[in-house]
Structures are given as C-alpha cells and as structure tokens.
Amino acid sequence: MNERNEAKGSKRSTSLPSRLDTVYQFCLTNLKPVLMEYWPEFVNKYPELDMQQWAIREYAKQMVDEGVSSSRQIQSGIAKACKQQYRPRPTEFAKLCKPTPEELGIPSLREAYDEVIARRGRFKGKDFKFSHRAVELVDERVGHRVYQMRDADFMELFKGEYEYWVGRAMTGDLPEAKKALEYSTPKKPVIDSYVAKHGKPMLGDDLVSQKIKELGMLVSRKRQAHISTPDDKVV
C-alpha cells in the first residue's frame, strides 16, 4: 500500500515540474521579449540574464498555480496586457491569461439565478436547454433547494456554487453532461422464450409433476375468474 502511495506521489512530483518547465520555456520565448520591449522598467529591475530568468519563472509559477498551461491562454494574456499598456505582476498576469466568464459565454450571476428559477418554475417537467454547462451544473447541485429555502438563503448558496463552477470553467475543467440511457425493448422472461421455442415442458406421473399440474390448474382457474366476459362488462 505504501509503495502505491509513493508511486502516486512520485507521479505528482514529476508532472508538476514538467508542466512548469513547459510554461517557463514558452514564457521565455514569448513573454520575456514583450516585457523587455514594452516595459523598460522590467529591464531596469532585472538587468542581468539570470535575474530575468528568475522573474520569468515567477510568472510561470503563478500561471501553473492558476491552472494556466496552454500557449493559447498565455498568448491571450499577452494580448490583454499589451492592450491595457501596463506590465502586470505575475499574479495579475496569470489572471489575464484566464478567459473571463463573458468570453466563455457564461451569464452573469443574476442571469444564471433567473435561469435556474425558470427551470424549476414555469419550465419544470419540460425540455429546457441551459445557456452554459456551468449553469446546468449549478442547477444539478443546488437547484432543488429553491423549494426548501428562503430566497436570500438560496441566493447565498447559489452564489457560492456559481463562483465554484465558473472558476472550473475558466480553467477548462467542467465535467461533461451525462448521456441519457438509451431505451431498450423489454426482453421476454426466460420461461416465455423457452416455451415459444420448445413448447411447454412435459410432466411425468410422479408426485412432483402432479403437484405442478395441480398448481398450474389452480393458477389458470384464478386467472380465468378475473377475466370478464362480454356479458359481465358494465355498460
């Protein structure tokens, strides 16, 4: 058991530096030139090469901590920083690399709240398509509580859940929707299949066979007693 835990620990210890190194190398090639060209204070603060490398590694660490690891995310952060014309600190830059809820098509807190209320209200029991998977997850987790809580308490619960799933969405970590189970035609009982293929089993004259016959006749009579004839039907 300890060996398994050690193996898991070793995997984690090797995967994180690997991801950090990848982000660091990308930042050296793409982020560092931008910092040096557009923000002279970066060079003034870190004049030596080893100091610049240390600073870029700090940027990379913050990105990894924030769940930023793709080149597309980092390029997006660089574009935003250039547009805003300021040199963000590592923590600020890591947040710039993450898409905003609006960019992901996630509605605001109030819009998402109204959406869940509608789903649980006038659209209850009807087909309903959520505007975003994050809102759907909020509904799956706490939507049913709207019937049990006061409005203010439910909004507080909803807000926490909303912020959690929006955070997951911003790092591309939303679980996919579960597929509905496909309908399958009910299968006939095994005995029915056997009888249809082989006919009814033949019973002998022994005591057990006689008992089976008697039980079969009894069940048949009881079943017949419950079947109404045309004369018995109520008009």
JSON list of C-alpha atoms in Angstrom, two decimals:
[
{"chain": "A", "resi": 1, "resn": "MET", "atom": "CA", "xyz": [0.00, 0.00, 0.00]},
{"chain": "A", "resi": 2, "resn": "ASN", "atom": "CA", "xyz": [2.87, 2.37, 0.90]},
{"chain": "A", "resi": 3, "resn": "GLU", "atom": "CA", "xyz": [4.58, 1.58, -2.39]},
{"chain": "A", "resi": 4, "resn": "ARG", "atom": "CA", "xyz": [1.40, 2.54, -4.26]},
{"chain": "A", "resi": 5, "resn": "ASN", "atom": "CA", "xyz": [1.17, 5.85, -2.40]},
{"chain": "A", "resi": 6, "resn": "GLU", "atom": "CA", "xyz": [4.85, 6.53, -3.04]},
{"chain": "A", "resi": 7, "resn": "ALA", "atom": "CA", "xyz": [4.32, 5.80, -6.73]},
{"chain": "A", "resi": 8, "resn": "LYS", "atom": "CA", "xyz": [1.39, 8.22, -6.85]},
{"chain": "A", "resi": 9, "resn": "GLY", "atom": "CA", "xyz": [3.47, 10.82, -5.05]},
{"chain": "A", "resi": 10, "resn": "SER", "atom": "CA", "xyz": [6.33, 10.40, -7.48]},
{"chain": "A", "resi": 11, "resn": "LYS", "atom": "CA", "xyz": [3.95, 10.86, -10.43]},
{"chain": "A", "resi": 12, "resn": "ARG", "atom": "CA", "xyz": [2.65, 14.10, -8.95]},
{"chain": "A", "resi": 13, "resn": "SER", "atom": "CA", "xyz": [6.17, 15.33, -8.20]},
{"chain": "A", "resi": 14, "resn": "THR", "atom": "CA", "xyz": [7.31, 14.72, -11.77]},
{"chain": "A", "resi": 15, "resn": "SER", "atom": "CA", "xyz": [4.18, 16.00, -13.53]},
{"chain": "A", "resi": 16, "resn": "LEU", "atom": "CA", "xyz": [4.15, 19.45, -11.88]},
{"chain": "A", "resi": 17, "resn": "PRO", "atom": "CA", "xyz": [7.78, 20.39, -12.70]},
{"chain": "A", "resi": 18, "resn": "SER", "atom": "CA", "xyz": [7.24, 19.12, -16.22]},
{"chain": "A", "resi": 19, "resn": "ARG", "atom": "CA", "xyz": [4.24, 21.41, -16.69]},
{"chain": "A", "resi": 20, "resn": "LEU", "atom": "CA", "xyz": [6.08, 24.29, -15.02]},
{"chain": "A", "resi": 21, "resn": "ASP", "atom": "CA", "xyz": [9.10, 23.81, -17.27]},
{"chain": "A", "resi": 22, "resn": "THR", "atom": "CA", "xyz": [6.89, 23.81, -20.36]},
{"chain": "A", "resi": 23, "resn": "VAL", "atom": "CA", "xyz": [5.19, 27.06, -19.34]},
{"chain": "A", "resi": 24, "resn": "TYR", "atom": "CA", "xyz": [8.53, 28.58, -18.35]},
{"chain": "A", "resi": 25, "resn": "GLN", "atom": "CA", "xyz": [10.13, 27.80, -21.70]},
{"chain": "A", "resi": 26, "resn": "PHE", "atom": "CA", "xyz": [7.14, 29.22, -23.57]},
{"chain": "A", "resi": 27, "resn": "CYS", "atom": "CA", "xyz": [7.27, 32.40, -21.49]},
{"chain": "A", "resi": 28, "resn": "LEU", "atom": "CA", "xyz": [10.99, 32.81, -22.14]},
{"chain": "A", "resi": 29, "resn": "THR", "atom": "CA", "xyz": [10.31, 32.74, -25.86]},
{"chain": "A", "resi": 30, "resn": "ASN", "atom": "CA", "xyz": [7.06, 34.74, -25.95]},
{"chain": "A", "resi": 31, "resn": "LEU", "atom": "CA", "xyz": [6.53, 36.75, -22.75]},
{"chain": "A", "resi": 32, "resn": "LYS", "atom": "CA", "xyz": [10.07, 37.92, -21.99]},
{"chain": "A", "resi": 33, "resn": "PRO", "atom": "CA", "xyz": [10.56, 39.80, -25.32]},
{"chain": "A", "resi": 34, "resn": "VAL", "atom": "CA", "xyz": [7.27, 41.63, -24.78]},
{"chain": "A", "resi": 35, "resn": "LEU", "atom": "CA", "xyz": [8.23, 42.64, -21.24]},
{"chain": "A", "resi": 36, "resn": "MET", "atom": "CA", "xyz": [11.65, 43.84, -22.37]},
{"chain": "A", "resi": 37, "resn": "GLU", "atom": "CA", "xyz": [10.34, 45.80, -25.35]},
{"chain": "A", "resi": 38, "resn": "TYR", "atom": "CA", "xyz": [7.21, 47.42, -23.96]},
{"chain": "A", "resi": 39, "resn": "TRP", "atom": "CA", "xyz": [8.10, 47.86, -20.28]},
{"chain": "A", "resi": 40, "resn": "PRO", "atom": "CA", "xyz": [11.60, 49.32, -19.83]},
{"chain": "A", "resi": 41, "resn": "GLU", "atom": "CA", "xyz": [11.24, 49.06, -16.04]},
{"chain": "A", "resi": 42, "resn": "PHE", "atom": "CA", "xyz": [11.46, 45.28, -16.40]},
{"chain": "A", "resi": 43, "resn": "VAL", "atom": "CA", "xyz": [15.00, 45.55, -17.73]},
{"chain": "A", "resi": 44, "resn": "ASN", "atom": "CA", "xyz": [15.86, 48.20, -15.13]},
{"chain": "A", "resi": 45, "resn": "LYS", "atom": "CA", "xyz": [14.62, 45.96, -12.35]},
{"chain": "A", "resi": 46, "resn": "TYR", "atom": "CA", "xyz": [16.19, 42.79, -13.75]},
{"chain": "A", "resi": 47, "resn": "PRO", "atom": "CA", "xyz": [19.30, 43.86, -15.68]},
{"chain": "A", "resi": 48, "resn": "GLU", "atom": "CA", "xyz": [21.13, 40.54, -15.54]},
{"chain": "A", "resi": 49, "resn": "LEU", "atom": "CA", "xyz": [20.15, 37.46, -17.57]},
{"chain": "A", "resi": 50, "resn": "ASP", "atom": "CA", "xyz": [19.85, 35.19, -14.54]},
{"chain": "A", "resi": 51, "resn": "MET", "atom": "CA", "xyz": [17.61, 37.75, -12.82]},
{"chain": "A", "resi": 52, "resn": "GLN", "atom": "CA", "xyz": [15.39, 37.93, -15.90]},
{"chain": "A", "resi": 53, "resn": "GLN", "atom": "CA", "xyz": [15.11, 34.16, -15.99]},
{"chain": "A", "resi": 54, "resn": "TRP", "atom": "CA", "xyz": [14.20, 34.13, -12.30]},
{"chain": "A", "resi": 55, "resn": "ALA", "atom": "CA", "xyz": [11.46, 36.73, -12.92]},
{"chain": "A", "resi": 56, "resn": "ILE", "atom": "CA", "xyz": [10.03, 34.81, -15.88]},
{"chain": "A", "resi": 57, "resn": "ARG", "atom": "CA", "xyz": [9.97, 31.64, -13.77]},
{"chain": "A", "resi": 58, "resn": "GLU", "atom": "CA", "xyz": [7.90, 33.52, -11.16]},
{"chain": "A", "resi": 59, "resn": "TYR", "atom": "CA", "xyz": [5.41, 34.37, -13.90]},
{"chain": "A", "resi": 60, "resn": "ALA", "atom": "CA", "xyz": [5.33, 30.70, -14.96]},
{"chain": "A", "resi": 61, "resn": "LYS", "atom": "CA", "xyz": [4.76, 29.51, -11.37]},
{"chain": "A", "resi": 62, "resn": "GLN", "atom": "CA", "xyz": [1.79, 31.80, -10.92]},
{"chain": "A", "resi": 63, "resn": "MET", "atom": "CA", "xyz": [0.28, 30.60, -14.20]},
{"chain": "A", "resi": 64, "resn": "VAL", "atom": "CA", "xyz": [0.59, 26.96, -13.20]},
{"chain": "A", "resi": 65, "resn": "ASP", "atom": "CA", "xyz": [-0.94, 27.75, -9.78]},
{"chain": "A", "resi": 66, "resn": "GLU", "atom": "CA", "xyz": [-3.88, 29.39, -11.56]},
{"chain": "A", "resi": 67, "resn": "GLY", "atom": "CA", "xyz": [-4.34, 26.41, -13.88]},
{"chain": "A", "resi": 68, "resn": "VAL", "atom": "CA", "xyz": [-2.94, 28.22, -16.93]},
{"chain": "A", "resi": 69, "resn": "SER", "atom": "CA", "xyz": [-0.80, 25.91, -19.03]},
{"chain": "A", "resi": 70, "resn": "SER", "atom": "CA", "xyz": [-1.71, 26.26, -22.72]},
{"chain": "A", "resi": 71, "resn": "SER", "atom": "CA", "xyz": [0.08, 28.50, -25.20]},
{"chain": "A", "resi": 72, "resn": "ARG", "atom": "CA", "xyz": [-3.30, 29.87, -26.31]},
{"chain": "A", "resi": 73, "resn": "GLN", "atom": "CA", "xyz": [-4.07, 31.09, -22.77]},
{"chain": "A", "resi": 74, "resn": "ILE", "atom": "CA", "xyz": [-0.66, 32.73, -22.39]},
{"chain": "A", "resi": 75, "resn": "GLN", "atom": "CA", "xyz": [-0.91, 34.46, -25.77]},
{"chain": "A", "resi": 76, "resn": "SER", "atom": "CA", "xyz": [-4.31, 35.75, -24.74]},
{"chain": "A", "resi": 77, "resn": "GLY", "atom": "CA", "xyz": [-2.80, 37.19, -21.55]},
{"chain": "A", "resi": 78, "resn": "ILE", "atom": "CA", "xyz": [-0.01, 38.87, -23.51]},
{"chain": "A", "resi": 79, "resn": "ALA", "atom": "CA", "xyz": [-2.54, 40.42, -25.90]},
{"chain": "A", "resi": 80, "resn": "LYS", "atom": "CA", "xyz": [-4.64, 41.75, -22.99]},
{"chain": "A", "resi": 81, "resn": "ALA", "atom": "CA", "xyz": [-1.59, 43.17, -21.22]},
{"chain": "A", "resi": 82, "resn": "CYS", "atom": "CA", "xyz": [-0.42, 44.94, -24.39]},
{"chain": "A", "resi": 83, "resn": "LYS", "atom": "CA", "xyz": [-3.88, 46.34, -24.98]},
{"chain": "A", "resi": 84, "resn": "GLN", "atom": "CA", "xyz": [-4.03, 47.71, -21.43]},
{"chain": "A", "resi": 85, "resn": "GLN", "atom": "CA", "xyz": [-0.47, 49.07, -21.82]},
{"chain": "A", "resi": 86, "resn": "TYR", "atom": "CA", "xyz": [0.91, 48.11, -18.42]},
{"chain": "A", "resi": 87, "resn": "ARG", "atom": "CA", "xyz": [3.28, 45.48, -17.07]},
{"chain": "A", "resi": 88, "resn": "PRO", "atom": "CA", "xyz": [1.23, 43.27, -14.81]},
{"chain": "A", "resi": 89, "resn": "ARG", "atom": "CA", "xyz": [2.84, 41.48, -11.89]},
{"chain": "A", "resi": 90, "resn": "PRO", "atom": "CA", "xyz": [3.00, 37.67, -12.07]},
{"chain": "A", "resi": 91, "resn": "THR", "atom": "CA", "xyz": [-0.24, 37.16, -10.12]},
{"chain": "A", "resi": 92, "resn": "GLU", "atom": "CA", "xyz": [-2.07, 39.73, -12.25]},
{"chain": "A", "resi": 93, "resn": "PHE", "atom": "CA", "xyz": [-0.72, 38.33, -15.49]},
{"chain": "A", "resi": 94, "resn": "ALA", "atom": "CA", "xyz": [-1.81, 34.79, -14.57]},
{"chain": "A", "resi": 95, "resn": "LYS", "atom": "CA", "xyz": [-5.37, 36.08, -14.17]},
{"chain": "A", "resi": 96, "resn": "LEU", "atom": "CA", "xyz": [-5.16, 37.90, -17.51]},
{"chain": "A", "resi": 97, "resn": "CYS", "atom": "CA", "xyz": [-4.37, 34.55, -19.16]},
{"chain": "A", "resi": 98, "resn": "LYS", "atom": "CA", "xyz": [-7.65, 33.08, -17.96]},
{"chain": "A", "resi": 99, "resn": "PRO", "atom": "CA", "xyz": [-10.77, 33.80, -20.01]},
{"chain": "A", "resi": 100, "resn": "THR", "atom": "CA", "xyz": [-13.47, 35.92, -18.45]},
{"chain": "A", "resi": 101, "resn": "PRO", "atom": "CA", "xyz": [-16.93, 34.43, -17.87]},
{"chain": "A", "resi": 102, "resn": "GLU", "atom": "CA", "xyz": [-18.24, 36.71, -20.62]},
{"chain": "A", "resi": 103, "resn": "GLU", "atom": "CA", "xyz": [-15.67, 35.35, -23.08]},
{"chain": "A", "resi": 104, "resn": "LEU", "atom": "CA", "xyz": [-16.83, 31.83, -22.27]},
{"chain": "A", "resi": 105, "resn": "GLY", "atom": "CA", "xyz": [-20.48, 32.74, -22.78]},
{"chain": "A", "resi": 106, "resn": "ILE", "atom": "CA", "xyz": [-21.36, 32.28, -19.09]},
{"chain": "A", "resi": 107, "resn": "PRO", "atom": "CA", "xyz": [-24.25, 34.51, -17.98]},
{"chain": "A", "resi": 108, "resn": "SER", "atom": "CA", "xyz": [-23.92, 36.82, -15.01]},
{"chain": "A", "resi": 109, "resn": "LEU", "atom": "CA", "xyz": [-24.81, 35.66, -11.51]},
{"chain": "A", "resi": 110, "resn": "ARG", "atom": "CA", "xyz": [-28.25, 37.26, -11.69]},
{"chain": "A", "resi": 111, "resn": "GLU", "atom": "CA", "xyz": [-28.97, 35.89, -15.17]},
{"chain": "A", "resi": 112, "resn": "ALA", "atom": "CA", "xyz": [-27.88, 32.40, -14.11]},
{"chain": "A", "resi": 113, "resn": "TYR", "atom": "CA", "xyz": [-30.06, 32.65, -10.99]},
{"chain": "A", "resi": 114, "resn": "ASP", "atom": "CA", "xyz": [-33.12, 33.66, -13.03]},
{"chain": "A", "resi": 115, "resn": "GLU", "atom": "CA", "xyz": [-32.39, 30.81, -15.46]},
{"chain": "A", "resi": 116, "resn": "VAL", "atom": "CA", "xyz": [-32.42, 28.19, -12.69]},
{"chain": "A", "resi": 117, "resn": "ILE", "atom": "CA", "xyz": [-35.56, 29.70, -11.15]},
{"chain": "A", "resi": 118, "resn": "ALA", "atom": "CA", "xyz": [-37.27, 29.44, -14.54]},
{"chain": "A", "resi": 119, "resn": "ARG", "atom": "CA", "xyz": [-36.07, 25.86, -14.97]},
{"chain": "A", "resi": 120, "resn": "ARG", "atom": "CA", "xyz": [-37.50, 24.93, -11.58]},
{"chain": "A", "resi": 121, "resn": "GLY", "atom": "CA", "xyz": [-40.63, 27.03, -12.08]},
{"chain": "A", "resi": 122, "resn": "ARG", "atom": "CA", "xyz": [-42.53, 27.56, -15.29]},
{"chain": "A", "resi": 123, "resn": "PHE", "atom": "CA", "xyz": [-40.34, 25.11, -17.24]},
{"chain": "A", "resi": 124, "resn": "LYS", "atom": "CA", "xyz": [-40.49, 22.35, -14.65]},
{"chain": "A", "resi": 125, "resn": "GLY", "atom": "CA", "xyz": [-41.05, 18.99, -16.33]},
{"chain": "A", "resi": 126, "resn": "LYS", "atom": "CA", "xyz": [-40.43, 20.44, -19.79]},
{"chain": "A", "resi": 127, "resn": "ASP", "atom": "CA", "xyz": [-37.48, 20.34, -22.17]},
{"chain": "A", "resi": 128, "resn": "PHE", "atom": "CA", "xyz": [-35.01, 23.01, -21.12]},
{"chain": "A", "resi": 129, "resn": "LYS", "atom": "CA", "xyz": [-31.62, 23.99, -22.58]},
{"chain": "A", "resi": 130, "resn": "PHE", "atom": "CA", "xyz": [-29.23, 25.85, -20.30]},
{"chain": "A", "resi": 131, "resn": "SER", "atom": "CA", "xyz": [-27.21, 28.75, -21.68]},
{"chain": "A", "resi": 132, "resn": "HIS", "atom": "CA", "xyz": [-23.97, 27.17, -20.40]},
{"chain": "A", "resi": 133, "resn": "ARG", "atom": "CA", "xyz": [-22.82, 23.91, -18.86]},
{"chain": "A", "resi": 134, "resn": "ALA", "atom": "CA", "xyz": [-21.69, 25.80, -15.72]},
{"chain": "A", "resi": 135, "resn": "VAL", "atom": "CA", "xyz": [-25.27, 26.94, -15.05]},
{"chain": "A", "resi": 136, "resn": "GLU", "atom": "CA", "xyz": [-26.54, 23.42, -15.65]},
{"chain": "A", "resi": 137, "resn": "LEU", "atom": "CA", "xyz": [-24.10, 22.09, -13.05]},
{"chain": "A", "resi": 138, "resn": "VAL", "atom": "CA", "xyz": [-25.25, 24.68, -10.52]},
{"chain": "A", "resi": 139, "resn": "ASP", "atom": "CA", "xyz": [-28.83, 23.57, -11.11]},
{"chain": "A", "resi": 140, "resn": "GLU", "atom": "CA", "xyz": [-27.90, 19.90, -10.75]},
{"chain": "A", "resi": 141, "resn": "ARG", "atom": "CA", "xyz": [-26.17, 20.56, -7.45]},
{"chain": "A", "resi": 142, "resn": "VAL", "atom": "CA", "xyz": [-28.45, 23.02, -5.66]},
{"chain": "A", "resi": 143, "resn": "GLY", "atom": "CA", "xyz": [-31.41, 23.82, -7.92]},
{"chain": "A", "resi": 144, "resn": "HIS", "atom": "CA", "xyz": [-33.79, 21.61, -5.94]},
{"chain": "A", "resi": 145, "resn": "ARG", "atom": "CA", "xyz": [-33.07, 23.61, -2.80]},
{"chain": "A", "resi": 146, "resn": "VAL", "atom": "CA", "xyz": [-35.09, 26.53, -4.17]},
{"chain": "A", "resi": 147, "resn": "TYR", "atom": "CA", "xyz": [-38.21, 24.75, -2.87]},
{"chain": "A", "resi": 148, "resn": "GLN", "atom": "CA", "xyz": [-36.77, 24.40, 0.63]},
{"chain": "A", "resi": 149, "resn": "MET", "atom": "CA", "xyz": [-35.03, 27.70, 1.38]},
{"chain": "A", "resi": 150, "resn": "ARG", "atom": "CA", "xyz": [-35.84, 31.37, 1.71]},
{"chain": "A", "resi": 151, "resn": "ASP", "atom": "CA", "xyz": [-34.90, 33.49, -1.30]},
{"chain": "A", "resi": 152, "resn": "ALA", "atom": "CA", "xyz": [-31.98, 35.23, 0.44]},
{"chain": "A", "resi": 153, "resn": "ASP", "atom": "CA", "xyz": [-30.55, 31.96, 1.76]},
{"chain": "A", "resi": 154, "resn": "PHE", "atom": "CA", "xyz": [-30.91, 30.25, -1.58]},
{"chain": "A", "resi": 155, "resn": "MET", "atom": "CA", "xyz": [-29.17, 33.15, -3.36]},
{"chain": "A", "resi": 156, "resn": "GLU", "atom": "CA", "xyz": [-26.24, 32.89, -0.96]},
{"chain": "A", "resi": 157, "resn": "LEU", "atom": "CA", "xyz": [-25.96, 29.15, -1.61]},
{"chain": "A", "resi": 158, "resn": "PHE", "atom": "CA", "xyz": [-26.40, 29.70, -5.34]},
{"chain": "A", "resi": 159, "resn": "LYS", "atom": "CA", "xyz": [-23.67, 32.36, -5.43]},
{"chain": "A", "resi": 160, "resn": "GLY", "atom": "CA", "xyz": [-21.07, 30.07, -3.88]},
{"chain": "A", "resi": 161, "resn": "GLU", "atom": "CA", "xyz": [-21.90, 27.25, -6.26]},
{"chain": "A", "resi": 162, "resn": "TYR", "atom": "CA", "xyz": [-21.91, 29.61, -9.25]},
{"chain": "A", "resi": 163, "resn": "GLU", "atom": "CA", "xyz": [-18.48, 31.00, -8.41]},
{"chain": "A", "resi": 164, "resn": "TYR", "atom": "CA", "xyz": [-17.09, 27.49, -7.96]},
{"chain": "A", "resi": 165, "resn": "TRP", "atom": "CA", "xyz": [-18.24, 26.25, -11.39]},
{"chain": "A", "resi": 166, "resn": "VAL", "atom": "CA", "xyz": [-17.28, 29.49, -13.14]},
{"chain": "A", "resi": 167, "resn": "GLY", "atom": "CA", "xyz": [-13.79, 29.03, -11.72]},
{"chain": "A", "resi": 168, "resn": "ARG", "atom": "CA", "xyz": [-13.71, 25.48, -13.06]},
{"chain": "A", "resi": 169, "resn": "ALA", "atom": "CA", "xyz": [-14.91, 26.71, -16.45]},
{"chain": "A", "resi": 170, "resn": "MET", "atom": "CA", "xyz": [-12.17, 29.33, -16.63]},
{"chain": "A", "resi": 171, "resn": "THR", "atom": "CA", "xyz": [-9.54, 26.57, -16.34]},
{"chain": "A", "resi": 172, "resn": "GLY", "atom": "CA", "xyz": [-11.37, 24.30, -18.81]},
{"chain": "A", "resi": 173, "resn": "ASP", "atom": "CA", "xyz": [-12.26, 21.81, -16.09]},
{"chain": "A", "resi": 174, "resn": "LEU", "atom": "CA", "xyz": [-16.01, 21.31, -16.41]},
{"chain": "A", "resi": 175, "resn": "PRO", "atom": "CA", "xyz": [-17.29, 17.72, -16.37]},
{"chain": "A", "resi": 176, "resn": "GLU", "atom": "CA", "xyz": [-19.26, 16.73, -19.43]},
{"chain": "A", "resi": 177, "resn": "ALA", "atom": "CA", "xyz": [-23.01, 16.17, -19.27]},
{"chain": "A", "resi": 178, "resn": "LYS", "atom": "CA", "xyz": [-24.06, 12.59, -18.67]},
{"chain": "A", "resi": 179, "resn": "LYS", "atom": "CA", "xyz": [-25.74, 10.96, -21.63]},
{"chain": "A", "resi": 180, "resn": "ALA", "atom": "CA", "xyz": [-29.28, 9.73, -21.11]},
{"chain": "A", "resi": 181, "resn": "LEU", "atom": "CA", "xyz": [-29.65, 5.97, -21.07]},
{"chain": "A", "resi": 182, "resn": "GLU", "atom": "CA", "xyz": [-30.91, 4.59, -24.35]},
{"chain": "A", "resi": 183, "resn": "TYR", "atom": "CA", "xyz": [-34.30, 2.91, -24.30]},
{"chain": "A", "resi": 184, "resn": "SER", "atom": "CA", "xyz": [-34.18, -0.82, -24.86]},
{"chain": "A", "resi": 185, "resn": "THR", "atom": "CA", "xyz": [-37.16, -3.05, -25.60]},
{"chain": "A", "resi": 186, "resn": "PRO", "atom": "CA", "xyz": [-38.01, -5.19, -22.57]},
{"chain": "A", "resi": 187, "resn": "LYS", "atom": "CA", "xyz": [-36.98, -8.77, -23.05]},
{"chain": "A", "resi": 188, "resn": "LYS", "atom": "CA", "xyz": [-39.45, -11.61, -22.59]},
{"chain": "A", "resi": 189, "resn": "PRO", "atom": "CA", "xyz": [-38.98, -13.72, -19.47]},
{"chain": "A", "resi": 190, "resn": "VAL", "atom": "CA", "xyz": [-36.73, -16.75, -19.99]},
{"chain": "A", "resi": 191, "resn": "ILE", "atom": "CA", "xyz": [-39.62, -19.18, -19.48]},
{"chain": "A", "resi": 192, "resn": "ASP", "atom": "CA", "xyz": [-41.67, -17.48, -22.22]},
{"chain": "A", "resi": 193, "resn": "SER", "atom": "CA", "xyz": [-38.75, -17.72, -24.65]},
{"chain": "A", "resi": 194, "resn": "TYR", "atom": "CA", "xyz": [-38.27, -21.36, -23.79]},
{"chain": "A", "resi": 195, "resn": "VAL", "atom": "CA", "xyz": [-41.94, -22.21, -24.26]},
{"chain": "A", "resi": 196, "resn": "ALA", "atom": "CA", "xyz": [-42.09, -20.31, -27.58]},
{"chain": "A", "resi": 197, "resn": "LYS", "atom": "CA", "xyz": [-39.10, -22.25, -28.86]},
{"chain": "A", "resi": 198, "resn": "HIS", "atom": "CA", "xyz": [-39.59, -25.71, -27.33]},
{"chain": "A", "resi": 199, "resn": "GLY", "atom": "CA", "xyz": [-43.21, -25.83, -26.24]},
{"chain": "A", "resi": 200, "resn": "LYS", "atom": "CA", "xyz": [-44.43, -26.45, -22.72]},
{"chain": "A", "resi": 201, "resn": "PRO", "atom": "CA", "xyz": [-42.32, -28.88, -20.70]},
{"chain": "A", "resi": 202, "resn": "MET", "atom": "CA", "xyz": [-43.69, -32.40, -20.43]},
{"chain": "A", "resi": 203, "resn": "LEU", "atom": "CA", "xyz": [-44.59, -33.55, -16.94]},
{"chain": "A", "resi": 204, "resn": "GLY", "atom": "CA", "xyz": [-44.46, -37.15, -15.79]},
{"chain": "A", "resi": 205, "resn": "ASP", "atom": "CA", "xyz": [-46.70, -39.12, -13.41]},
{"chain": "A", "resi": 206, "resn": "ASP", "atom": "CA", "xyz": [-44.52, -38.72, -10.33]},
{"chain": "A", "resi": 207, "resn": "LEU", "atom": "CA", "xyz": [-45.72, -36.86, -7.22]},
{"chain": "A", "resi": 208, "resn": "VAL", "atom": "CA", "xyz": [-43.81, -33.65, -8.00]},
{"chain": "A", "resi": 209, "resn": "SER", "atom": "CA", "xyz": [-45.18, -33.49, -11.55]},
{"chain": "A", "resi": 210, "resn": "GLN", "atom": "CA", "xyz": [-48.73, -33.97, -10.22]},
{"chain": "A", "resi": 211, "resn": "LYS", "atom": "CA", "xyz": [-48.26, -31.12, -7.77]},
{"chain": "A", "resi": 212, "resn": "ILE", "atom": "CA", "xyz": [-47.02, -28.87, -10.58]},
{"chain": "A", "resi": 213, "resn": "LYS", "atom": "CA", "xyz": [-50.04, -29.78, -12.68]},
{"chain": "A", "resi": 214, "resn": "GLU", "atom": "CA", "xyz": [-52.41, -29.01, -9.80]},
{"chain": "A", "resi": 215, "resn": "LEU", "atom": "CA", "xyz": [-50.76, -25.66, -9.15]},
{"chain": "A", "resi": 216, "resn": "GLY", "atom": "CA", "xyz": [-50.93, -24.83, -12.84]},
{"chain": "A", "resi": 217, "resn": "MET", "atom": "CA", "xyz": [-54.63, -25.65, -12.96]},
{"chain": "A", "resi": 218, "resn": "LEU", "atom": "CA", "xyz": [-55.30, -23.58, -9.83]},
{"chain": "A", "resi": 219, "resn": "VAL", "atom": "CA", "xyz": [-53.49, -20.55, -11.26]},
{"chain": "A", "resi": 220, "resn": "SER", "atom": "CA", "xyz": [-55.36, -20.96, -14.54]},
{"chain": "A", "resi": 221, "resn": "ARG", "atom": "CA", "xyz": [-58.75, -21.03, -12.78]},
{"chain": "A", "resi": 222, "resn": "LYS", "atom": "CA", "xyz": [-57.92, -17.95, -10.70]},
{"chain": "A", "resi": 223, "resn": "ARG", "atom": "CA", "xyz": [-56.77, -16.09, -13.78]},
{"chain": "A", "resi": 224, "resn": "GLN", "atom": "CA", "xyz": [-59.93, -17.07, -15.68]},
{"chain": "A", "resi": 225, "resn": "ALA", "atom": "CA", "xyz": [-62.09, -15.86, -12.79]},
{"chain": "A", "resi": 226, "resn": "HIS", "atom": "CA", "xyz": [-60.66, -12.36, -13.18]},
{"chain": "A", "resi": 227, "resn": "ILE", "atom": "CA", "xyz": [-61.29, -12.20, -16.92]},
{"chain": "A", "resi": 228, "resn": "SER", "atom": "CA", "xyz": [-64.67, -10.61, -17.61]},
{"chain": "A", "resi": 229, "resn": "THR", "atom": "CA", "xyz": [-66.83, -11.95, -20.40]},
{"chain": "A", "resi": 230, "resn": "PRO", "atom": "CA", "xyz": [-68.78, -9.60, -22.75]},
{"chain": "A", "resi": 231, "resn": "ASP", "atom": "CA", "xyz": [-71.91, -10.22, -20.68]},
{"chain": "A", "resi": 232, "resn": "ASP", "atom": "CA", "xyz": [-70.16, -9.27, -17.46]},
{"chain": "A", "resi": 233, "resn": "LYS", "atom": "CA", "xyz": [-68.86, -5.89, -18.65]},
{"chain": "A", "resi": 234, "resn": "VAL", "atom": "CA", "xyz": [-70.51, -2.81, -17.23]},
{"chain": "A", "resi": 235, "resn": "VAL", "atom": "CA", "xyz": [-72.01, -0.56, -19.89]}
]
